[in-house]
Short mmCIF file of C-alpha atoms (C1' of nucleotides) in Angstrom, two decimals:
data_model
loop_
_atom_site.label_atom_id
_atom_site.label_comp_id
_atom_site.label_asym_id
_atom_site.label_seq_id
_atom_site.Cartn_x
_atom_site.Cartn_y
_atom_site.Cartn_z
CA MET A 1 -24.19 265.78 158.32
CA GLY A 2 -22.50 262.96 155.39
CA ARG A 3 -19.74 264.22 153.47
CA PRO A 4 -19.37 266.74 150.43
CA PRO A 5 -20.03 264.80 147.08
CA CYS A 6 -16.71 262.86 145.14
CA CYS A 7 -17.14 264.33 142.32
CA ASP A 8 -20.22 266.34 139.71
CA LYS A 9 -20.56 264.90 137.30
CA ILE A 10 -20.58 268.06 134.75
CA GLY A 11 -16.97 268.81 132.81
CA VAL A 12 -15.69 265.01 134.22
CA LYS A 13 -14.08 263.82 130.93
CA LYS A 14 -14.69 259.87 130.13
CA GLY A 15 -13.09 257.46 127.71
CA PRO A 16 -10.01 256.47 127.13
CA TRP A 17 -6.83 257.79 129.54
CA THR A 18 -4.00 259.82 127.95
CA PRO A 19 -0.49 259.78 128.42
CA GLU A 20 -0.57 263.20 130.73
CA GLU A 21 -3.08 261.72 132.10
CA ASP A 22 -1.52 258.72 133.78
CA ILE A 23 1.26 260.75 134.11
CA ILE A 24 -0.52 263.05 136.36
CA LEU A 25 -2.05 260.70 138.22
CA VAL A 26 1.58 258.28 138.94
CA SER A 27 2.61 260.84 139.93
CA TYR A 28 0.32 261.45 142.98
CA ILE A 29 -0.02 258.42 143.87
CA GLN A 30 3.99 258.24 143.69
CA GLU A 31 4.17 261.50 146.82
CA HIS A 32 0.39 260.55 148.24
CA GLY A 33 -0.14 256.88 147.91
CA PRO A 34 -3.44 255.25 146.66
CA GLY A 35 -6.56 256.37 148.79
CA ASN A 36 -7.97 259.09 149.04
CA TRP A 37 -9.03 258.97 145.20
CA ARG A 38 -11.95 261.77 145.64
CA ALA A 39 -9.11 264.16 146.54
CA VAL A 40 -6.96 262.92 143.23
CA PRO A 41 -8.93 265.40 140.80
CA THR A 42 -9.18 268.21 142.60
CA SER A 43 -5.39 268.04 144.21
CA THR A 44 -4.03 267.34 140.92
CA GLY A 45 -5.75 269.06 138.31
CA LEU A 46 -7.03 265.78 136.36
CA LEU A 47 -11.22 266.30 134.44
CA ARG A 48 -11.65 262.45 136.05
CA CYS A 49 -14.26 261.51 138.54
CA SER A 50 -11.86 259.69 141.60
CA LYS A 51 -13.96 256.26 140.91
CA SER A 52 -12.21 256.66 137.39
CA CYS A 53 -8.86 257.25 138.61
CA ARG A 54 -8.85 254.09 141.26
CA LEU A 55 -9.79 252.17 138.19
CA ARG A 56 -7.15 253.37 136.36
CA TRP A 57 -4.51 253.00 138.73
CA THR A 58 -6.05 249.26 140.27
CA ASN A 59 -6.44 247.71 136.96
CA TYR A 60 -3.08 249.02 134.98
CA LEU A 61 -1.07 251.14 136.41
CA ARG A 62 0.03 250.27 139.03
CA PRO A 63 2.92 248.22 139.51
CA GLY A 64 3.09 244.13 138.76
CA ILE A 65 0.52 243.97 137.18
CA LYS A 66 1.41 241.55 134.78
CA ARG A 67 -0.71 241.79 130.85
CA GLY A 68 -0.45 239.45 128.19
CA ASN A 69 -1.52 236.01 127.55
CA PHE A 70 -3.07 233.63 130.55
CA THR A 71 -1.12 230.69 131.69
CA ASP A 72 -1.93 226.88 131.24
CA HIS A 73 -2.01 227.39 135.31
CA GLU A 74 -3.96 230.49 135.44
CA GLU A 75 -6.55 229.27 133.81
CA LYS A 76 -6.62 226.13 135.92
CA MET A 77 -7.01 228.77 138.46
CA ILE A 78 -9.13 230.65 137.29
CA ILE A 79 -10.85 227.99 136.15
CA HIS A 80 -11.05 225.74 139.79
CA LEU A 81 -11.23 228.82 141.86
CA GLN A 82 -13.95 230.35 139.60
CA ALA A 83 -15.95 226.47 140.58
CA LEU A 84 -15.01 227.13 143.93
CA LEU A 85 -15.96 230.55 145.03
CA GLY A 86 -18.09 231.90 141.81
CA ASN A 87 -17.66 235.29 140.10
CA ARG A 88 -16.03 237.01 143.15
CA TRP A 89 -12.99 238.18 140.80
CA ALA A 90 -11.61 240.42 143.28
CA ALA A 91 -11.55 236.76 145.64
CA ILE A 92 -10.06 234.25 142.27
CA ALA A 93 -7.27 237.79 141.93
CA SER A 94 -6.08 237.73 144.74
CA TYR A 95 -5.03 233.91 144.72
CA LEU A 96 -3.21 235.29 141.02
CA PRO A 97 0.25 238.19 141.38
CA GLN A 98 0.60 240.18 139.20
CA ARG A 99 -3.22 239.57 137.60
CA THR A 100 -6.13 242.29 138.34
CA ASP A 101 -9.78 240.77 138.89
CA ASN A 102 -10.89 243.39 135.75
CA ASP A 103 -8.59 240.90 133.46
CA ILE A 104 -9.46 238.08 134.85
CA LYS A 105 -13.26 238.68 134.69
CA ASN A 106 -12.34 239.41 130.65
CA PHE A 107 -10.15 236.18 130.59
CA TRP A 108 -13.81 234.76 132.39
CA ASN A 109 -15.71 236.23 129.66
CA THR A 110 -14.18 235.60 126.27
CA HIS A 111 -12.11 232.92 126.91
CA LEU A 112 -13.13 230.35 129.56
CA LYS A 113 -16.80 230.09 129.64
CA LYS A 114 -16.37 229.23 125.77
CA LYS A 115 -13.67 226.63 127.15
CA LEU A 116 -15.79 225.19 129.84
CA ARG A 117 -18.60 225.45 127.65
CA LYS A 118 -16.99 223.15 124.64
CA LEU A 119 -15.99 220.98 127.19
CA GLN A 120 -19.76 220.43 128.22
CA ALA A 121 -20.83 219.87 124.83
CA GLY A 122 -17.67 217.81 123.92
CA GLN A 123 -18.67 215.87 126.73
CA GLU A 124 -22.62 215.35 125.82
CA GLY A 125 -21.72 214.79 122.70
CA GLN A 126 -19.41 211.36 124.11
CA SER A 127 -22.22 210.59 126.93
CA ARG A 128 -24.82 210.51 123.27
CA ASP A 129 -23.22 208.61 120.67
CA GLY A 130 -23.81 205.71 123.96
CA LEU A 131 -18.87 206.89 124.16
CA SER A 132 -18.57 206.04 128.27
CA SER A 133 -17.95 209.89 129.60
CA SER A 134 -17.36 207.92 132.75
CA GLY A 135 -15.09 205.95 131.07
CA SER A 136 -12.72 209.18 130.32
CA GLN A 137 -13.44 211.45 132.51
CA GLN A 138 -14.52 209.33 136.42
CA ILE A 139 -11.54 210.15 138.13
CA SER A 140 -10.69 207.50 140.52
CA ARG A 141 -11.29 207.56 144.13
CA GLY A 142 -8.05 208.42 144.82
CA GLN A 143 -8.31 211.59 142.49
CA TRP A 144 -11.11 212.54 143.75
CA GLU A 145 -10.64 212.26 147.00
CA ARG A 146 -7.04 214.84 147.15
CA ARG A 147 -9.06 216.91 145.13
CA LEU A 148 -11.99 217.25 148.02
CA GLN A 149 -9.13 217.23 150.31
CA THR A 150 -7.72 220.66 148.55
CA ASP A 151 -11.70 222.47 148.79
CA ILE A 152 -11.63 220.96 152.17
CA ASN A 153 -8.08 223.35 152.56
CA MET A 154 -9.31 226.02 150.74
CA ALA A 155 -12.79 226.20 152.48
CA ARG A 156 -10.92 226.13 156.14
CA GLN A 157 -8.72 228.49 155.15
CA ALA A 158 -10.79 230.92 154.85
CA LEU A 159 -13.15 230.25 157.88
CA CYS A 160 -9.99 231.07 159.64
CA GLU A 161 -9.00 233.84 157.74
CA ALA A 162 -12.52 235.98 158.24
CA LEU A 163 -12.93 234.64 161.34
CA SER A 164 -8.74 236.33 162.15
CA PRO A 165 -8.88 239.65 161.74
CA GLY A 166 -6.43 241.60 160.31
CA LYS A 167 -4.23 238.47 159.97
CA PRO A 168 -2.18 237.31 157.33
CA SER A 169 -2.87 234.55 154.70
CA SER A 170 -0.81 232.17 154.81
CA LEU A 171 -3.15 230.14 152.01
CA LEU A 172 -0.59 229.57 149.00
CA THR A 173 1.78 230.25 150.79
CA GLY A 174 4.70 232.10 148.18
CA LEU A 175 2.16 233.24 145.81
CA LYS A 176 -0.32 234.87 146.88
CA PRO A 177 2.06 238.33 147.13
CA SER A 178 -1.14 240.64 145.27
CA CYS A 179 -3.49 239.85 148.45
CA GLY A 180 -3.31 242.86 149.15
CA TYR A 181 -2.22 246.33 149.65
CA GLU A 182 -0.47 246.39 152.26
CA LYS A 183 -0.78 250.61 154.09
CA PRO A 184 2.23 251.28 154.68
CA ALA A 185 2.91 252.50 158.69
CA THR A 186 4.42 255.31 156.58
CA GLU A 187 4.78 257.15 153.96
CA PRO A 188 3.87 254.25 150.78
CA ILE A 189 6.88 253.50 148.17
CA TYR A 190 6.32 253.30 145.13
CA ALA A 191 10.07 251.73 143.70
CA SER A 192 8.62 251.16 140.47
CA SER A 193 6.78 254.36 139.57
CA THR A 194 9.29 256.05 138.80
CA GLU A 195 10.39 254.25 136.69
CA ASN A 196 7.16 253.33 135.38
CA ILE A 197 6.20 257.35 134.80
CA ALA A 198 10.43 257.49 133.25
CA ARG A 199 9.61 254.45 130.33
CA LEU A 200 6.23 255.97 130.04
CA LEU A 201 8.06 260.07 128.91
CA LYS A 202 10.75 257.97 127.72
CA GLY A 203 7.85 255.82 125.40
CA TRP A 204 5.72 258.86 124.16
CA MET A 205 8.97 260.99 123.46
CA VAL A 206 10.31 259.10 120.76
CA SER A 207 6.73 257.34 119.20
CA GLY A 208 5.32 260.72 119.64
CA PRO A 209 1.84 261.40 121.46
CA LYS A 210 -0.77 259.53 118.98
CA GLN A 211 2.35 257.03 118.86
CA SER A 212 1.93 256.69 122.90
CA LEU A 213 -1.22 257.40 123.50
CA LYS A 214 -2.09 253.79 121.44
CA ASN A 215 0.25 252.39 123.42
CA SER A 216 -1.01 253.73 126.84
CA THR A 217 -4.27 252.83 125.81
CA THR A 218 -3.36 248.85 124.85
CA GLN A 219 -0.66 248.33 125.55
CA ASN A 220 0.52 249.70 129.07
CA SER A 221 4.18 248.59 128.10
CA PHE A 222 5.85 250.68 129.66
CA ILE A 223 3.90 249.40 133.26
CA ASP A 224 6.79 247.56 135.80
CA THR A 225 5.66 244.38 135.77
CA ALA A 226 9.35 243.88 138.32
CA GLY A 227 7.17 243.58 141.68
CA ALA A 228 5.65 245.66 144.26
CA ASP A 229 2.93 246.01 146.30
CA SER A 230 -0.62 245.54 144.67
CA LEU A 231 -3.83 247.22 145.53
CA SER A 232 -5.88 245.20 148.56
CA SER A 233 -9.48 243.86 146.77
CA GLU A 234 -11.56 241.06 149.25
CA GLY A 235 -14.32 240.35 147.53
CA THR A 236 -17.32 240.77 148.85
CA PRO A 237 -18.31 238.03 149.92
CA ASP A 238 -22.70 238.78 149.46
CA LYS A 239 -22.37 239.28 146.10
CA ALA A 240 -21.73 235.50 145.70
CA ASP A 241 -22.25 233.86 142.49
CA LYS A 242 -24.98 234.85 139.72
CA ASN A 243 -24.66 233.51 137.19
CA GLY A 244 -21.25 231.24 137.35
CA THR A 245 -23.13 229.06 138.86
CA GLY A 246 -24.60 227.14 135.52
CA LEU A 247 -20.70 226.88 134.48
CA SER A 248 -19.70 226.13 138.18
CA GLN A 249 -22.17 223.27 137.83
CA ALA A 250 -20.47 222.57 134.52
CA PHE A 251 -17.03 222.91 135.56
CA GLU A 252 -17.83 220.39 138.65
CA SER A 253 -19.59 218.04 136.18
CA LEU A 254 -16.43 217.95 134.66
CA PHE A 255 -14.08 216.98 137.26
CA GLY A 256 -16.42 214.40 139.32
CA PHE A 257 -17.84 217.21 141.75
CA ASP A 258 -20.90 215.96 140.95
CA SER A 259 -20.27 212.00 142.52
CA LEU A 260 -20.63 213.99 145.60
CA ASP A 261 -24.78 212.63 146.72
CA SER A 262 -26.01 217.06 146.89
CA SER A 263 -28.97 216.17 148.88
CA ASN A 264 -28.04 214.72 150.96
CA SER A 265 -24.56 215.94 151.96
CA ASP A 266 -24.54 218.75 154.41
CA PHE A 267 -20.71 219.14 153.45
CA SER A 268 -21.49 219.33 149.48
CA GLN A 269 -24.30 222.08 149.78
CA SER A 270 -21.15 223.89 151.91
CA MET A 271 -18.82 223.46 149.54
CA SER A 272 -21.27 225.27 146.80
CA PRO A 273 -20.30 228.88 145.82
CA ASP A 274 -23.80 229.94 146.63
CA THR A 275 -23.93 228.41 149.50
CA GLY A 276 -23.50 230.38 153.38
CA LEU A 277 -19.63 229.22 154.27
CA PHE A 278 -17.85 231.40 151.59
CA GLN A 279 -20.17 234.52 151.84
CA ASP A 280 -18.17 235.40 155.07
CA GLU A 281 -14.85 235.25 154.20
CA SER A 282 -13.45 238.49 154.53
CA LYS A 283 -16.15 239.64 156.55
CA PRO A 284 -14.39 239.24 160.29
CA ASN A 285 -16.66 241.44 161.74
CA SER A 286 -20.02 240.22 161.00
CA SER A 287 -19.15 236.12 160.24
CA ALA A 288 -17.90 236.67 164.30
CA GLN A 289 -20.05 237.99 166.02
CA VAL A 290 -22.67 234.34 164.04
CA PRO A 291 -22.78 231.29 165.16
CA LEU A 292 -20.71 229.10 163.46
CA SER A 293 -23.05 226.24 161.97
CA LEU A 294 -21.78 222.45 161.75
CA ILE A 295 -20.16 222.65 158.99
CA GLU A 296 -17.66 225.47 159.74
CA ARG A 297 -17.37 224.39 163.37
CA TRP A 298 -15.82 221.04 161.94
CA LEU A 299 -13.49 222.92 160.18
CA PHE A 300 -12.17 225.02 162.01
CA ASP A 301 -11.45 221.97 163.95
CA GLU A 302 -8.92 220.92 161.44
CA GLY A 303 -6.78 223.24 162.71
CA ALA A 304 -4.38 224.56 160.22
CA MET A 305 -4.30 223.24 156.59
CA GLN A 306 -1.06 223.35 154.05
CA GLY A 307 -1.47 225.51 151.66
CA LYS A 308 1.43 224.39 149.77
CA ASP A 309 -0.05 221.58 149.07
CA TYR A 310 -2.82 223.31 148.03
CA ILE A 311 -1.63 224.07 144.81
CA ASN A 312 0.03 221.07 143.64
CA ASP A 313 -3.05 219.55 144.14
CA VAL A 314 -4.48 222.20 142.06
CA ALA A 315 -2.06 222.09 138.96
CA ILE A 316 -1.75 217.95 138.95
CA ASP A 317 -5.56 217.43 139.34
CA GLU A 318 -6.11 220.06 136.45
CA ASP A 319 -3.71 218.54 134.02
CA ASN A 320 -6.59 215.58 133.71
CA LEU A 321 -9.14 218.20 132.12
CA PHE A 322 -5.86 220.38 129.36
"C1'" DA B 1 -11.07 246.60 98.22
"C1'" DA B 2 -14.95 247.76 101.64
"C1'" DT B 3 -17.89 245.95 103.66
"C1'" DT B 4 -19.25 243.18 107.49
"C1'" DC B 5 -18.35 239.85 111.58
"C1'" DT B 6 -15.56 238.59 115.93
"C1'" DC B 7 -12.43 239.33 119.47
"C1'" DA B 8 -10.32 241.39 123.70
"C1'" DC B 9 -10.38 244.84 126.40
"C1'" DA B 10 -10.55 249.42 129.16
"C1'" DA B 11 -13.65 251.48 131.00
"C1'" DC B 12 -18.32 253.15 132.92
"C1'" DC B 13 -22.38 251.54 135.67
"C1'" DG B 14 -25.36 250.61 139.37
"C1'" DC B 15 -24.86 248.66 144.13
"C1'" DG B 16 -24.08 247.14 148.99
"C1'" DG B 17 -21.45 247.91 152.62
"C1'" DG B 18 -18.82 250.75 155.64
"C1'" DC B 19 -17.28 255.05 157.81
"C1'" DT B 20 -17.98 259.68 158.95
"C1'" DT B 21 -20.03 264.21 159.53
"C1'" DT C 1 -29.24 257.48 165.32
"C1'" DA C 2 -28.92 258.79 160.69
"C1'" DA C 3 -28.55 260.57 156.63
"C1'" DG C 4 -25.04 260.50 152.88
"C1'" DC C 5 -20.62 260.35 150.92
"C1'" DC C 6 -16.52 257.04 149.45
"C1'" DC C 7 -15.25 252.74 147.89
"C1'" DG C 8 -14.83 248.42 146.29
"C1'" DC C 9 -17.53 245.57 143.49
"C1'" DG C 10 -19.36 242.08 139.26
"C1'" DG C 11 -21.90 242.72 135.49
"C1'" DT C 12 -22.26 245.66 131.21
"C1'" DT C 13 -21.21 248.75 127.28
"C1'" DG C 14 -17.98 250.77 123.80
"C1'" DT C 15 -14.57 250.56 120.66
"C1'" DG C 16 -10.75 249.75 118.17
"C1'" DA C 17 -7.79 245.88 115.41
"C1'" DG C 18 -7.90 241.84 113.46
"C1'" DA C 19 -10.50 238.47 110.19
"C1'" DA C 20 -13.87 236.92 107.03
"C1'" DT C 21 -16.72 238.14 103.39
#
DNA sequence: AATTCTCACAACCGCGGGCTT
DNA sequence: TAAGCCCGCGGTTGTGAGAAT
């Protein structure tokens, strides 16, 4: 019954990874490809649990990861997607090339949460002082409609994807290279992995193990960001937004989404990150089995969305916030 | 100069879904 | 069919660095 245990807890090393361990892991993955994490510790001799290896690879070592500050555009995208999807960082990360869900999550928790709170506080302060917040914050009907349209498009696309297993995503065309590590039919090729290792070794030799360790565990300067396939991490929608709702609402209020009367609108309820529409977004099988709700049918009937427009809309619309 | 505080981020933990045996 | 592991996810913690006192 079942399979043998993944790894025993005894003798498993924890804490920061050393460059040596990184090299071993990268070498192994270069040879065998990511996956079958259970075999990694035993095959490589690493005293790490398979989970730790997977995490190290997906969050740090895999090619194509971009490090450093988030751009304005990325920031806006995150804010928008968080409002739309809730704290489903993996799903959000799939729309942001070269960023890991962990990075986005950290960025949200350390920067954006505060920023939005500040903005919200500022807004409340203004209205308390009698300054018409509606004057500055209220968006024109045209803008609001456009924003609504982009959200409809996004929801529709999510639904299409959910109900079309195996079909490559067309959402955010040209912007979503990280939408999944496409497992190649043949042996995977990690174009930049060799280079990564070479750089790692080089840096390690030059600066010495100690310095290199620091670099490796804090800067990851040897990672090639030139781009390669990245790992897939479609979100698990069933774990829908738990604590992001309040902030989402704050965001929505900032953007004027609350101007839509949610009490009598099926649409707005369906658009809420907490409600069902997105919860099956990446579950083709289960979604296909349940009958379509009114809103889902309506979204489906509209046909394919124009994904590119979404990006433009987001970029344009959210310029108003910052 | 020493201590405390704050921030940023890497890594760990626990859970749920799905798969394997 | 059921037991139990693997994988991926989101939440949380630990820790080092820099700022403030």
